[in-house]
Amino acid sequence: MEDISSPYYLHPSDNPSLQLVPHVLTGSNYINWSRSVNTALLAKNKIAFVNGVLHRPHDDDLLFPAWLRCNSMVVSWLRNSISPQICSSIMYLEDAHEIWSDLRIRFSQLDSARAYQLKQRIMSLNQGNDDVNAYFTNLRIVWDEFKHSQPIAWCICANCRCNSASKWHEYQEQECTMQFLIGLNPVFSQIRSNILSMVPFPPLSKVFSLVLQEERQRTIDGYSPVISPSMSEQPYSANAATSQSYNKGRLCSHCGKSNHTVDKCFTLHGFPPGYGKGKNKFGVGAKETKSVNFVEDCIEDSCDKSAFSPPMRMPSQEQCQQLINMLQSQLAVAATFVPPTPTSAAPNMPSSPHNVPFTGSFSGNCDWEG
């Protein structure tokens, strides 16, 4: 009775109102609840009263009063750890082993529907917006419940020497590790490839430690680098401002208008062919519209384009033949023509610069307004 290693020993702090685990049994949490209660009974050295090792002695046995007292204490602990609705169904069971067996038969059987739910939840579980620690915890909760429903080993030997239980446990841990790697976010693809290339394959705890370390390295700076846009992605307004600043301050001395000089004045030298057609860029009251299409608008509105010259087309074969015939006929007439003797050599000079036709090369740069 006074031996503290004996299952019949009761500590002064043991009382019938004690609740072994913080969460009571509700039915669906039987697996977690049973493991918690099993651990608490092992700590109090009373597991023999629920697993059937310590049977009820005869009434005339000297240990019967001690067994009855300890059994009643364990029964009280179990009732305090069960929800009131379930507790009412075992109220008339007085043996701790009978209560434990009845609860195991009712709630530990995993049907096909529950197995399907667990398997479906495992396959659809991924990291998402959670961190690595939260994702790992959620996966372990579901996986442990699913693994507990599986057989411990497939060995049918009377005295097992093939160590199948440890092999089965190693296989289940490897499957959980694979599922953990599958559900990680794509940002961990590099560390995932490194883990899969390791030989031998690391255990689940080592894989979790490597992924957690990678997550900490990614968040150690606390900011993401900002990539500056390239020159081709700069807004059109920058190019337009440069063009306006280039034309600003230039004044024509002939017509008195801005944005061009006298050497490019259309009023003095004549208008180029195709002027005023197409886009109404030089029309009076035309509104200049700019969009934020960075590349195309910049090319279309550039001052270096030659939009005033019409597109050149190659002459056809018939036109070439007609031109050759006309030139040959003119050469034949010129060969028989005798020019008269000149009587005076009057200079053929223009009387006014306004009568000079528009000659010379036109660069295509148009910056004249009006």
Coordinates of C-alpha atoms in Angstrom, one line a residue:
M1 CA 0.0 0.0 0.0
E2 CA 2.9 2.4 0.8
D3 CA 5.0 1.4 -2.2
I4 CA 4.9 4.3 -4.6
S5 CA 5.7 2.0 -7.6
S6 CA 2.6 -0.1 -6.9
P7 CA -0.6 0.6 -9.0
Y8 CA -2.5 0.5 -5.7
Y9 CA -0.7 3.5 -4.4
L10 CA -2.8 6.8 -4.2
H11 CA -1.1 10.1 -3.8
P12 CA -2.7 12.6 -1.4
S13 CA -3.4 14.9 -4.3
D14 CA -5.5 12.3 -6.1
N15 CA -9.2 13.0 -5.7
P16 CA -12.4 11.9 -7.5
S17 CA -13.1 15.4 -8.9
L18 CA -9.8 15.5 -10.9
Q19 CA -10.1 15.9 -14.7
L20 CA -7.3 14.1 -16.5
V21 CA -7.3 16.1 -19.8
P22 CA -8.4 19.6 -20.6
H23 CA -10.7 18.5 -23.5
V24 CA -13.5 16.2 -22.8
L25 CA -14.6 13.4 -25.2
T26 CA -17.3 14.5 -27.7
G27 CA -17.2 11.5 -30.0
S28 CA -15.3 12.8 -33.0
N29 CA -12.1 13.6 -31.0
Y30 CA -11.8 10.1 -29.6
I31 CA -8.3 9.4 -31.0
N32 CA -6.8 12.5 -29.5
W33 CA -8.7 12.1 -26.3
S34 CA -7.7 8.5 -25.8
R35 CA -4.0 9.2 -26.3
S36 CA -4.2 12.1 -23.8
V37 CA -6.0 10.0 -21.2
N38 CA -3.6 7.1 -21.8
T39 CA -0.6 9.4 -21.1
A40 CA -2.2 10.8 -17.9
L41 CA -3.0 7.3 -16.6
L42 CA 0.6 6.2 -17.3
A43 CA 1.9 9.2 -15.3
K44 CA -0.3 8.2 -12.3
N45 CA 0.6 4.5 -12.7
K46 CA -3.1 3.5 -13.2
I47 CA -3.0 2.3 -16.8
A48 CA -3.3 -1.3 -15.6
F49 CA -6.9 -0.6 -14.5
V50 CA -8.1 0.3 -18.1
N51 CA -6.0 -2.0 -20.3
G52 CA -7.1 -5.2 -18.6
V53 CA -3.8 -6.1 -17.1
L54 CA -4.9 -5.8 -13.5
H55 CA -8.1 -7.8 -13.3
R56 CA -10.7 -7.6 -10.5
P57 CA -9.6 -9.9 -7.6
H58 CA -12.0 -12.1 -5.7
D59 CA -14.1 -10.5 -3.0
D60 CA -12.2 -12.5 -0.3
D61 CA -8.8 -11.4 -1.6
L62 CA -6.8 -9.1 0.6
L63 CA -6.1 -6.7 -2.3
F64 CA -9.8 -6.4 -3.2
P65 CA -10.4 -3.3 -1.0
A66 CA -7.3 -1.6 -2.5
W67 CA -8.3 -2.5 -6.1
L68 CA -11.9 -1.3 -5.5
R69 CA -10.6 2.1 -4.1
C70 CA -8.2 2.6 -7.0
N71 CA -10.8 1.4 -9.6
S72 CA -13.4 3.9 -8.3
M73 CA -10.8 6.7 -8.5
V74 CA -10.1 5.9 -12.2
V75 CA -13.8 5.6 -13.0
S76 CA -14.3 9.1 -11.6
W77 CA -11.5 10.5 -13.6
L78 CA -12.9 9.0 -16.8
R79 CA -16.4 10.3 -16.2
N80 CA -15.0 13.8 -15.6
S81 CA -13.2 13.6 -18.9
I82 CA -16.3 12.8 -20.9
S83 CA -19.1 15.0 -22.1
P84 CA -22.3 14.8 -20.1
Q85 CA -24.2 13.2 -22.9
I86 CA -21.8 10.4 -23.3
C87 CA -21.2 10.1 -19.6
S88 CA -24.9 9.3 -19.1
S89 CA -24.5 6.2 -21.3
I90 CA -21.7 4.7 -19.1
M91 CA -23.1 5.8 -15.7
Y92 CA -24.0 2.2 -14.7
L93 CA -20.6 0.7 -15.7
E94 CA -18.5 0.4 -12.6
D95 CA -15.3 -1.3 -14.0
A96 CA -12.7 1.1 -15.5
H97 CA -11.7 -1.6 -18.0
E98 CA -15.3 -2.0 -19.2
I99 CA -15.8 1.8 -19.6
W100 CA -12.5 2.0 -21.6
S101 CA -13.5 -0.9 -23.9
D102 CA -17.0 0.4 -24.5
L103 CA -15.7 3.8 -25.5
R104 CA -13.1 2.3 -27.8
I105 CA -15.7 0.0 -29.6
R106 CA -18.1 2.9 -30.1
F107 CA -15.8 5.7 -31.3
S108 CA -12.5 4.2 -32.5
Q109 CA -14.0 2.3 -35.4
L110 CA -13.1 4.2 -38.6
D111 CA -15.7 3.8 -41.2
S112 CA -15.2 4.3 -45.0
A113 CA -16.8 7.7 -44.9
R114 CA -14.4 9.1 -42.3
A115 CA -11.4 7.5 -44.1
Y116 CA -12.6 9.2 -47.3
Q117 CA -12.9 12.6 -45.5
L118 CA -9.4 12.4 -44.0
K119 CA -7.8 11.3 -47.3
Q120 CA -9.6 14.0 -49.2
R121 CA -8.5 16.6 -46.7
I122 CA -4.9 15.5 -46.9
M123 CA -4.9 15.6 -50.7
S124 CA -6.4 19.1 -50.8
L125 CA -4.3 20.6 -48.0
N126 CA -1.7 23.1 -49.1
Q127 CA 0.1 26.1 -47.6
G128 CA -1.8 28.9 -49.2
N129 CA -1.6 32.1 -47.1
D130 CA -0.3 30.3 -43.9
D131 CA 3.3 30.2 -42.8
V132 CA 5.3 27.0 -42.8
N133 CA 4.7 26.3 -39.1
A134 CA 0.9 26.6 -39.4
Y135 CA 0.8 24.5 -42.5
F136 CA 2.9 21.8 -41.0
T137 CA 0.7 21.7 -37.8
N138 CA -2.5 21.4 -39.8
L139 CA -1.1 18.6 -41.9
R140 CA 0.2 16.6 -38.9
I141 CA -3.2 16.8 -37.1
V142 CA -5.0 15.3 -40.1
W143 CA -2.2 12.8 -40.9
D144 CA -1.9 11.5 -37.4
E145 CA -5.6 10.7 -37.2
F146 CA -5.4 9.0 -40.6
K147 CA -2.3 7.0 -39.6
H148 CA -3.9 5.9 -36.4
S149 CA -6.7 4.3 -38.3
Q150 CA -4.2 2.2 -40.4
P151 CA -2.9 -1.1 -39.1
I152 CA 0.3 -1.0 -37.1
A153 CA 2.0 -3.7 -39.2
W154 CA 1.1 -6.4 -41.6
C155 CA 3.1 -9.1 -39.9
I156 CA 1.2 -12.3 -38.9
C157 CA 4.1 -14.0 -37.1
A158 CA 3.6 -15.3 -33.6
N159 CA 6.9 -13.8 -32.4
C160 CA 7.7 -11.0 -34.9
R161 CA 11.4 -10.8 -35.8
C162 CA 11.1 -9.0 -39.2
N163 CA 10.7 -5.6 -37.5
S164 CA 7.7 -4.8 -39.7
A165 CA 6.2 -2.3 -37.2
S166 CA 9.2 0.0 -37.5
K167 CA 9.3 -0.3 -41.3
W168 CA 5.6 0.6 -41.5
H169 CA 6.1 3.6 -39.2
E170 CA 9.0 4.7 -41.4
Y171 CA 6.9 4.3 -44.5
Q172 CA 4.1 6.4 -43.0
E173 CA 6.6 9.2 -42.0
Q174 CA 8.0 9.3 -45.5
E175 CA 4.5 9.6 -47.0
C176 CA 3.8 12.5 -44.7
T177 CA 7.0 14.2 -45.7
M178 CA 6.1 13.8 -49.4
Q179 CA 2.7 15.3 -48.8
F180 CA 4.3 18.2 -46.9
L181 CA 6.6 19.0 -49.8
I182 CA 3.7 18.8 -52.3
G183 CA 1.6 21.4 -50.5
L184 CA 4.3 24.0 -50.2
N185 CA 4.0 27.2 -52.1
P186 CA 6.0 27.6 -55.4
V187 CA 8.5 29.9 -53.8
F188 CA 10.0 26.9 -52.1
S189 CA 10.6 25.0 -55.3
Q190 CA 14.4 25.3 -55.0
I191 CA 14.7 23.9 -51.5
R192 CA 12.1 21.2 -52.4
S193 CA 14.3 20.1 -55.3
N194 CA 17.3 20.0 -53.0
I195 CA 15.5 17.9 -50.4
L196 CA 14.2 15.4 -53.0
S197 CA 17.8 14.9 -54.3
M198 CA 19.2 14.0 -50.9
V199 CA 20.3 10.4 -50.4
P200 CA 19.1 9.0 -48.0
F201 CA 15.8 10.8 -47.8
P202 CA 15.7 12.9 -44.7
P203 CA 13.1 12.4 -42.0
L204 CA 10.1 14.7 -41.6
S205 CA 11.6 16.7 -38.7
K206 CA 14.7 17.5 -40.8
V207 CA 12.7 18.5 -43.8
F208 CA 10.5 20.8 -41.7
S209 CA 13.6 22.4 -40.3
L210 CA 15.2 23.0 -43.7
V211 CA 12.0 24.6 -45.1
L212 CA 11.5 26.7 -42.0
Q213 CA 15.1 28.0 -42.3
E214 CA 14.5 28.9 -45.9
E215 CA 11.4 30.9 -44.9
R216 CA 13.4 32.8 -42.3
Q217 CA 16.1 33.7 -44.8
R218 CA 13.5 35.0 -47.2
T219 CA 11.9 37.3 -44.6
I220 CA 15.1 38.4 -42.9
D221 CA 15.4 41.6 -44.9
G222 CA 11.7 42.6 -44.5
Y223 CA 11.3 44.1 -48.0
S224 CA 11.2 43.1 -51.6
P225 CA 13.4 44.8 -54.2
V226 CA 11.8 47.3 -56.5
I227 CA 12.7 46.9 -60.1
S228 CA 13.0 50.2 -62.0
P229 CA 11.2 50.3 -65.4
S230 CA 13.4 50.2 -68.5
M231 CA 13.8 53.1 -70.9
S232 CA 11.3 51.7 -73.3
E233 CA 8.6 51.7 -70.6
Q234 CA 9.0 55.4 -69.7
P235 CA 5.9 57.5 -70.3
Y236 CA 5.5 59.4 -73.5
S237 CA 5.3 62.6 -71.5
A238 CA 9.0 62.6 -70.9
N239 CA 9.8 62.5 -74.7
A240 CA 7.1 65.1 -75.4
A241 CA 8.6 67.4 -72.8
T242 CA 12.0 67.0 -74.4
S243 CA 10.6 67.8 -77.9
Q244 CA 8.8 70.9 -76.6
S245 CA 11.8 72.2 -74.8
Y246 CA 13.8 71.8 -78.0
N247 CA 11.3 73.8 -80.1
K248 CA 10.7 76.4 -77.4
G249 CA 12.2 79.8 -78.0
R250 CA 12.6 79.5 -81.8
L251 CA 10.9 82.3 -83.8
C252 CA 10.6 82.8 -87.6
S253 CA 11.8 86.2 -88.8
H254 CA 9.7 86.0 -92.0
C255 CA 6.2 85.1 -90.7
G256 CA 6.7 85.9 -87.0
K257 CA 5.5 82.6 -85.8
S258 CA 7.2 80.3 -83.3
N259 CA 8.5 76.8 -83.3
H260 CA 10.4 77.2 -86.6
T261 CA 13.1 79.4 -88.2
V262 CA 13.2 81.2 -91.5
D263 CA 15.1 78.5 -93.3
K264 CA 12.2 76.1 -92.8
C265 CA 9.3 78.5 -93.2
F266 CA 6.7 77.0 -95.5
T267 CA 5.2 80.5 -96.4
L268 CA 8.6 81.5 -97.8
H269 CA 9.8 78.2 -99.4
G270 CA 6.5 76.6 -100.2
F271 CA 4.5 73.8 -98.6
P272 CA 5.7 70.2 -99.0
P273 CA 3.5 67.7 -101.0
G274 CA 0.9 65.9 -98.9
Y275 CA 0.6 68.8 -96.4
G276 CA -2.7 68.9 -94.5
K277 CA -3.7 65.4 -95.4
G278 CA -4.1 62.5 -93.0
K279 CA -3.9 63.5 -89.5
N280 CA -4.9 67.1 -88.8
K281 CA -1.8 67.8 -86.9
F282 CA -1.2 71.3 -88.4
G283 CA -4.8 72.3 -88.6
V284 CA -6.1 75.2 -86.6
G285 CA -7.7 74.2 -83.4
A286 CA -6.5 70.7 -83.6
K287 CA -6.2 69.0 -80.2
E288 CA -3.1 67.1 -79.5
T289 CA -4.0 63.9 -77.9
K290 CA -1.4 61.8 -76.1
S291 CA -2.0 58.3 -74.7
V292 CA 0.1 56.3 -72.4
N293 CA 1.0 53.7 -75.0
F294 CA 4.7 54.1 -74.3
V295 CA 6.3 52.6 -77.4
E296 CA 3.8 53.0 -80.3
D297 CA 2.8 56.6 -79.5
C298 CA 6.4 57.7 -79.0
I299 CA 7.3 56.3 -82.5
E300 CA 4.2 57.9 -84.2
D301 CA 4.7 61.3 -82.6
S302 CA 8.4 61.5 -83.0
C303 CA 9.8 64.5 -84.8
D304 CA 12.3 62.4 -86.8
K305 CA 9.6 60.7 -88.9
S306 CA 9.1 61.7 -92.6
A307 CA 5.3 61.8 -92.8
F308 CA 5.1 64.5 -95.5
S309 CA 6.6 62.5 -98.4
P310 CA 4.1 60.3 -100.2
P311 CA 4.9 56.6 -100.5
M312 CA 6.9 55.8 -103.6
R313 CA 5.6 53.2 -106.0
M314 CA 7.7 51.4 -108.7
P315 CA 6.6 52.1 -112.3
S316 CA 5.1 49.3 -114.2
Q317 CA 6.7 47.7 -117.3
E318 CA 4.4 49.4 -119.7
Q319 CA 5.2 52.8 -118.2
C320 CA 8.9 52.1 -118.5
Q321 CA 8.5 51.2 -122.2
Q322 CA 6.4 54.3 -122.8
L323 CA 9.1 56.5 -121.2
I324 CA 11.8 54.9 -123.3
N325 CA 9.9 55.4 -126.5
M326 CA 9.2 59.1 -125.6
L327 CA 12.9 59.7 -124.9
Q328 CA 13.9 58.1 -128.2
S329 CA 11.5 60.3 -130.2
Q330 CA 12.8 63.4 -128.4
L331 CA 16.4 62.5 -129.2
A332 CA 15.5 62.0 -132.9
V333 CA 13.9 65.4 -133.0
A334 CA 16.8 67.1 -131.2
A335 CA 19.2 65.6 -133.7
T336 CA 17.6 67.4 -136.7
F337 CA 16.9 70.7 -134.9
V338 CA 19.3 73.7 -135.7
P339 CA 19.3 76.4 -133.0
P340 CA 19.1 80.1 -134.1
T341 CA 21.9 82.6 -133.5
P342 CA 21.5 84.4 -130.2
T343 CA 21.1 88.1 -130.5
S344 CA 21.3 89.1 -126.9
A345 CA 22.4 87.5 -123.7
A346 CA 19.9 88.7 -121.2
P347 CA 20.4 87.2 -117.8
N348 CA 17.6 84.9 -116.7
M349 CA 17.5 86.1 -113.1
P350 CA 14.5 86.0 -110.9
S351 CA 13.0 89.4 -110.2
S352 CA 11.7 88.5 -106.8
P353 CA 12.6 85.8 -104.4
H354 CA 8.9 84.9 -104.1
N355 CA 8.9 83.7 -107.7
V356 CA 11.5 81.0 -107.0
P357 CA 9.9 77.6 -106.9
F358 CA 10.3 75.3 -103.9
T359 CA 13.6 73.5 -104.7
G360 CA 16.1 71.5 -102.8
S361 CA 15.8 68.6 -100.5
F362 CA 13.2 68.5 -97.8
S363 CA 14.4 66.7 -94.6
G364 CA 10.8 66.0 -93.4
N365 CA 11.2 67.7 -90.0
C366 CA 8.1 69.8 -89.6
D367 CA 7.9 72.1 -86.6
W368 CA 6.0 75.0 -88.1
E369 CA 2.6 76.0 -86.6
G370 CA -0.2 77.9 -88.4

